[in-house]
Amino acid sequence: MMPGFDWETMIFYSALAAKAVDPDAIDKVIRNYVRDTQPQTDLDSYEEIDFIPFDPMIKRTEATMKSKKDGTIIRVTKGAPQVICEMSKDPASIREQVDQGMVDFASKGLRPVGTAVYKDGAWHFMGMMSLFDPPRDDSQIVIERALKLGSSVKMITGDHLLIAKETCRRLGMGDAIMGTETLQLPEDRLLGMIEDVDGFAEVMPEDKFNIVANFQKLGHITGMTGDGVNDAPALRKANVGFAVEGATAAAQGAADCILLSEGLSVIITAIIRSRKIFQRLQNYLIYRVFMSVYLLCFFFIAIAWADFDFPPLLIILMCLILDLSTMSLAYDKVVPSALPNRWNLTKIIGVAIVMGVVATLGSLLFLSFMRNNTFGMGVWQRGMNVDCPYPQLKQLNGAVLSDTSTIPFGDQLSPVTISGGEKDDNGCYSNTFNFAVVGEQQMIHFPMAGSFAATRSGPNTHKCCVAGDQGCDSTYRSIHDLPQACAGQKWRDRKSVV
């Protein structure tokens, strides 16, 4: 306290200089303290004539009040002690005492607030009060967990440098704090320094904005927390801005996320969940590239080499199954990474291509085993059980067929036997038709009902027939025993006629 003033008067004047409607945390605690400790005084007995709210540039508030009892005009101000000192009468005589008081308060982590009253044409420094503005209860735990997750935590505050150091010490962050003078360095030097410091003190709102921008220039994804009007520009600039519980409307409007509960632990939850989402997106990209490489390579080679023929229904079914498997990636169980993630498209594409090539080689090997009946795997390409398939033959080469149809082949009638499917249980009787065939062999194929052989009667010359077929004297017991030269999805190479 300065000579000529007492504590009760100073704190009462400080309450007059506090905002009555929608007060901030400092104004609210001062007014409540006066109401609790000085019940004889009445703040409502003073009428507000003019009020200058807190401005980060001038770092003080100012109020002009008029007593409703006697009409006395009182002009008071409160704010940063060094600012109040410099605007007071004869600042040189009190500067040392004010500075020492600030150091004493700041070393204990207390925020000093100075108060002055306007009398006789000059401001008179009344004294200083201390406010305890501790970090949020879970701040230290949140910082420790964030550091373990590979995130870098910096403190940005407008408080005195000593207060910032004490706060960082309590939170276990270190005490490498930069002042405002360091922020005026050339950009190249500043960018080389800001990653190694623990925080910034005595900053202005534009300084907070610039600090966030500088971290982004270094390629960092930057998050920012704040609760006041002076935090709004930085919250807007950050990649993710968090308005903490109790933040002003301006801070909430500038932020991306508004915390509705006390504390900051929800930020850690957001970090973990975002990394899980990143892993799922990465898995999705790998899967899509892998399937594209696999399907393109496998089906191209299979069609060119094994003469595959894919019915439309099979293609639709395959696309549906692939889409269902893609949807399941959204619920994939993933482990969040221990360090921040960055996109690495070279790695994603490389992994997907290797997986696609390996899958293609494996599928081609499996297909080769089936087509050559290796290890008896040829049985897997058999058709499904069918009922008398040949009544499905309604028309061939423009001629309507029936059980008694005959079609000329050259100058003679050529009987062709239509037999059942590959799994025919002999319940279908045989009919003989005369087909006008193109080439040496006609193979009739129903995609969803197995394959059906149309074998023209006559001597066998190519040995690509099955024992028991009319005119066939080969030793092959089933179409699965035929050599690769006779194989094909449409069996166009199976020749048993001349």
mmCIF file of C-alpha atoms in Angstrom, residues 184-311:
data_model
loop_
_atom_site.group_PDB
_atom_site.id
_atom_site.type_symbol
_atom_site.label_atom_id
_atom_site.label_comp_id
_atom_site.label_asym_id
_atom_site.label_seq_id
_atom_site.Cartn_x
_atom_site.Cartn_y
_atom_site.Cartn_z
ATOM 1 C CA GLN A 184 10.611 -8.996 -32.662
ATOM 2 C CA LEU A 185 13.584 -10.975 -34.010
ATOM 3 C CA PRO A 186 13.873 -11.659 -37.755
ATOM 4 C CA GLU A 187 11.609 -14.451 -38.861
ATOM 5 C CA ASP A 188 14.366 -16.923 -39.732
ATOM 6 C CA ARG A 189 15.926 -16.587 -36.270
ATOM 7 C CA LEU A 190 12.547 -16.661 -34.542
ATOM 8 C CA LEU A 191 11.472 -19.843 -36.337
ATOM 9 C CA GLY A 192 14.705 -21.484 -35.242
ATOM 10 C CA MET A 193 14.046 -20.641 -31.586
ATOM 11 C CA ILE A 194 10.333 -21.112 -30.889
ATOM 12 C CA GLU A 195 10.425 -24.918 -31.025
ATOM 13 C CA ASP A 196 12.959 -25.033 -28.173
ATOM 14 C CA VAL A 197 11.163 -22.764 -25.681
ATOM 15 C CA ASP A 198 8.483 -23.730 -23.164
ATOM 16 C CA GLY A 199 6.308 -20.655 -23.437
ATOM 17 C CA PHE A 200 5.805 -16.987 -24.187
ATOM 18 C CA ALA A 201 4.990 -14.245 -21.660
ATOM 19 C CA GLU A 202 3.653 -10.680 -21.724
ATOM 20 C CA VAL A 203 2.250 -11.194 -25.199
ATOM 21 C CA MET A 204 -0.438 -9.182 -26.974
ATOM 22 C CA PRO A 205 -3.372 -10.743 -28.876
ATOM 23 C CA GLU A 206 -1.571 -10.201 -32.181
ATOM 24 C CA ASP A 207 1.491 -11.923 -30.704
ATOM 25 C CA LYS A 208 -0.589 -15.019 -29.961
ATOM 26 C CA PHE A 209 -1.817 -14.993 -33.548
ATOM 27 C CA ASN A 210 1.718 -14.673 -34.892
ATOM 28 C CA ILE A 211 3.065 -17.433 -32.631
ATOM 29 C CA VAL A 212 0.432 -19.863 -33.935
ATOM 30 C CA ALA A 213 1.195 -18.783 -37.512
ATOM 31 C CA ASN A 214 4.932 -19.349 -36.994
ATOM 32 C CA PHE A 215 4.383 -22.895 -35.736
ATOM 33 C CA GLN A 216 2.247 -23.579 -38.803
ATOM 34 C CA LYS A 217 5.022 -22.263 -41.034
ATOM 35 C CA LEU A 218 7.256 -24.937 -39.526
ATOM 36 C CA GLY A 219 4.782 -27.583 -40.702
ATOM 37 C CA HIS A 220 3.117 -28.287 -37.348
ATOM 38 C CA ILE A 221 -0.568 -29.046 -36.874
ATOM 39 C CA THR A 222 -1.324 -26.521 -34.145
ATOM 40 C CA GLY A 223 -4.038 -26.545 -31.483
ATOM 41 C CA MET A 224 -4.868 -23.590 -29.236
ATOM 42 C CA THR A 225 -6.878 -23.235 -26.034
ATOM 43 C CA GLY A 226 -8.320 -19.970 -24.746
ATOM 44 C CA ASP A 227 -11.202 -18.368 -22.928
ATOM 45 C CA GLY A 228 -10.983 -14.618 -23.484
ATOM 46 C CA VAL A 229 -11.613 -12.057 -26.180
ATOM 47 C CA ASN A 230 -7.872 -11.589 -26.670
ATOM 48 C CA ASP A 231 -7.547 -15.312 -27.480
ATOM 49 C CA ALA A 232 -10.069 -15.187 -30.345
ATOM 50 C CA PRO A 233 -7.637 -14.338 -33.207
ATOM 51 C CA ALA A 234 -5.267 -17.160 -32.250
ATOM 52 C CA LEU A 235 -8.163 -19.601 -31.813
ATOM 53 C CA ARG A 236 -9.346 -18.742 -35.300
ATOM 54 C CA LYS A 237 -5.852 -19.127 -36.782
ATOM 55 C CA ALA A 238 -5.056 -22.485 -35.159
ATOM 56 C CA ASN A 239 -5.818 -25.727 -36.990
ATOM 57 C CA VAL A 240 -7.982 -26.701 -34.023
ATOM 58 C CA GLY A 241 -9.144 -24.047 -31.569
ATOM 59 C CA PHE A 242 -10.555 -25.101 -28.173
ATOM 60 C CA ALA A 243 -12.719 -22.684 -26.181
ATOM 61 C CA VAL A 244 -12.536 -23.951 -22.612
ATOM 62 C CA GLU A 245 -15.491 -24.129 -20.238
ATOM 63 C CA GLY A 246 -16.663 -20.665 -19.255
ATOM 64 C CA ALA A 247 -15.087 -18.955 -22.274
ATOM 65 C CA THR A 248 -16.473 -15.691 -23.582
ATOM 66 C CA ALA A 249 -18.831 -15.589 -26.546
ATOM 67 C CA ALA A 250 -16.054 -14.173 -28.748
ATOM 68 C CA ALA A 251 -13.736 -17.077 -27.904
ATOM 69 C CA GLN A 252 -16.496 -19.620 -28.494
ATOM 70 C CA GLY A 253 -17.332 -18.066 -31.844
ATOM 71 C CA ALA A 254 -13.707 -18.248 -32.997
ATOM 72 C CA ALA A 255 -13.043 -21.789 -31.749
ATOM 73 C CA ASP A 256 -13.571 -25.077 -33.573
ATOM 74 C CA CYS A 257 -14.447 -26.980 -30.393
ATOM 75 C CA ILE A 258 -16.250 -25.700 -27.296
ATOM 76 C CA LEU A 259 -15.560 -27.617 -24.085
ATOM 77 C CA LEU A 260 -18.660 -27.866 -21.898
ATOM 78 C CA SER A 261 -17.017 -29.507 -18.897
ATOM 79 C CA GLU A 262 -14.243 -28.282 -16.652
ATOM 80 C CA GLY A 263 -10.688 -29.312 -17.387
ATOM 81 C CA LEU A 264 -8.754 -30.140 -20.513
ATOM 82 C CA SER A 265 -8.641 -33.938 -20.426
ATOM 83 C CA VAL A 266 -11.127 -34.159 -23.295
ATOM 84 C CA ILE A 267 -8.334 -32.868 -25.553
ATOM 85 C CA ILE A 268 -6.342 -36.049 -24.896
ATOM 86 C CA THR A 269 -9.415 -38.082 -25.817
ATOM 87 C CA ALA A 270 -9.678 -36.089 -29.037
ATOM 88 C CA ILE A 271 -6.008 -36.744 -29.865
ATOM 89 C CA ILE A 272 -6.382 -40.509 -29.357
ATOM 90 C CA ARG A 273 -9.598 -40.742 -31.362
ATOM 91 C CA SER A 274 -8.214 -38.640 -34.189
ATOM 92 C CA ARG A 275 -5.233 -40.965 -34.470
ATOM 93 C CA LYS A 276 -7.577 -43.953 -34.644
ATOM 94 C CA ILE A 277 -9.481 -42.235 -37.435
ATOM 95 C CA PHE A 278 -6.194 -41.587 -39.212
ATOM 96 C CA GLN A 279 -5.279 -45.279 -38.972
ATOM 97 C CA ARG A 280 -8.651 -46.289 -40.408
ATOM 98 C CA LEU A 281 -8.296 -43.827 -43.278
ATOM 99 C CA GLN A 282 -4.810 -45.147 -43.989
ATOM 100 C CA ASN A 283 -6.096 -48.732 -43.937
ATOM 101 C CA TYR A 284 -8.891 -47.733 -46.320
ATOM 102 C CA LEU A 285 -6.464 -46.197 -48.796
ATOM 103 C CA ILE A 286 -4.176 -49.235 -48.668
ATOM 104 C CA TYR A 287 -7.168 -51.548 -49.165
ATOM 105 C CA ARG A 288 -8.570 -49.607 -52.117
ATOM 106 C CA VAL A 289 -5.234 -49.407 -53.928
ATOM 107 C CA PHE A 290 -4.511 -53.057 -53.124
ATOM 108 C CA MET A 291 -7.870 -54.259 -54.480
ATOM 109 C CA SER A 292 -7.478 -52.158 -57.626
ATOM 110 C CA VAL A 293 -4.034 -53.634 -58.334
ATOM 111 C CA TYR A 294 -5.157 -57.153 -57.457
ATOM 112 C CA LEU A 295 -8.368 -57.182 -59.516
ATOM 113 C CA LEU A 296 -6.784 -55.525 -62.521
ATOM 114 C CA CYS A 297 -3.753 -57.812 -62.625
ATOM 115 C CA PHE A 298 -5.487 -61.072 -61.766
ATOM 116 C CA PHE A 299 -8.476 -60.788 -64.068
ATOM 117 C CA PHE A 300 -6.412 -59.442 -66.944
ATOM 118 C CA ILE A 301 -4.021 -62.392 -66.741
ATOM 119 C CA ALA A 302 -6.826 -64.892 -66.048
ATOM 120 C CA ILE A 303 -8.855 -63.741 -69.038
ATOM 121 C CA ALA A 304 -5.838 -63.694 -71.359
ATOM 122 C CA TRP A 305 -4.357 -66.977 -70.131
ATOM 123 C CA ALA A 306 -7.302 -69.119 -68.971
ATOM 124 C CA ASP A 307 -10.004 -67.619 -71.218
ATOM 125 C CA PHE A 308 -12.213 -66.657 -68.268
ATOM 126 C CA ASP A 309 -15.730 -65.451 -68.989
ATOM 127 C CA PHE A 310 -17.435 -63.443 -66.216
ATOM 128 C CA PRO A 311 -21.224 -63.246 -66.213
#
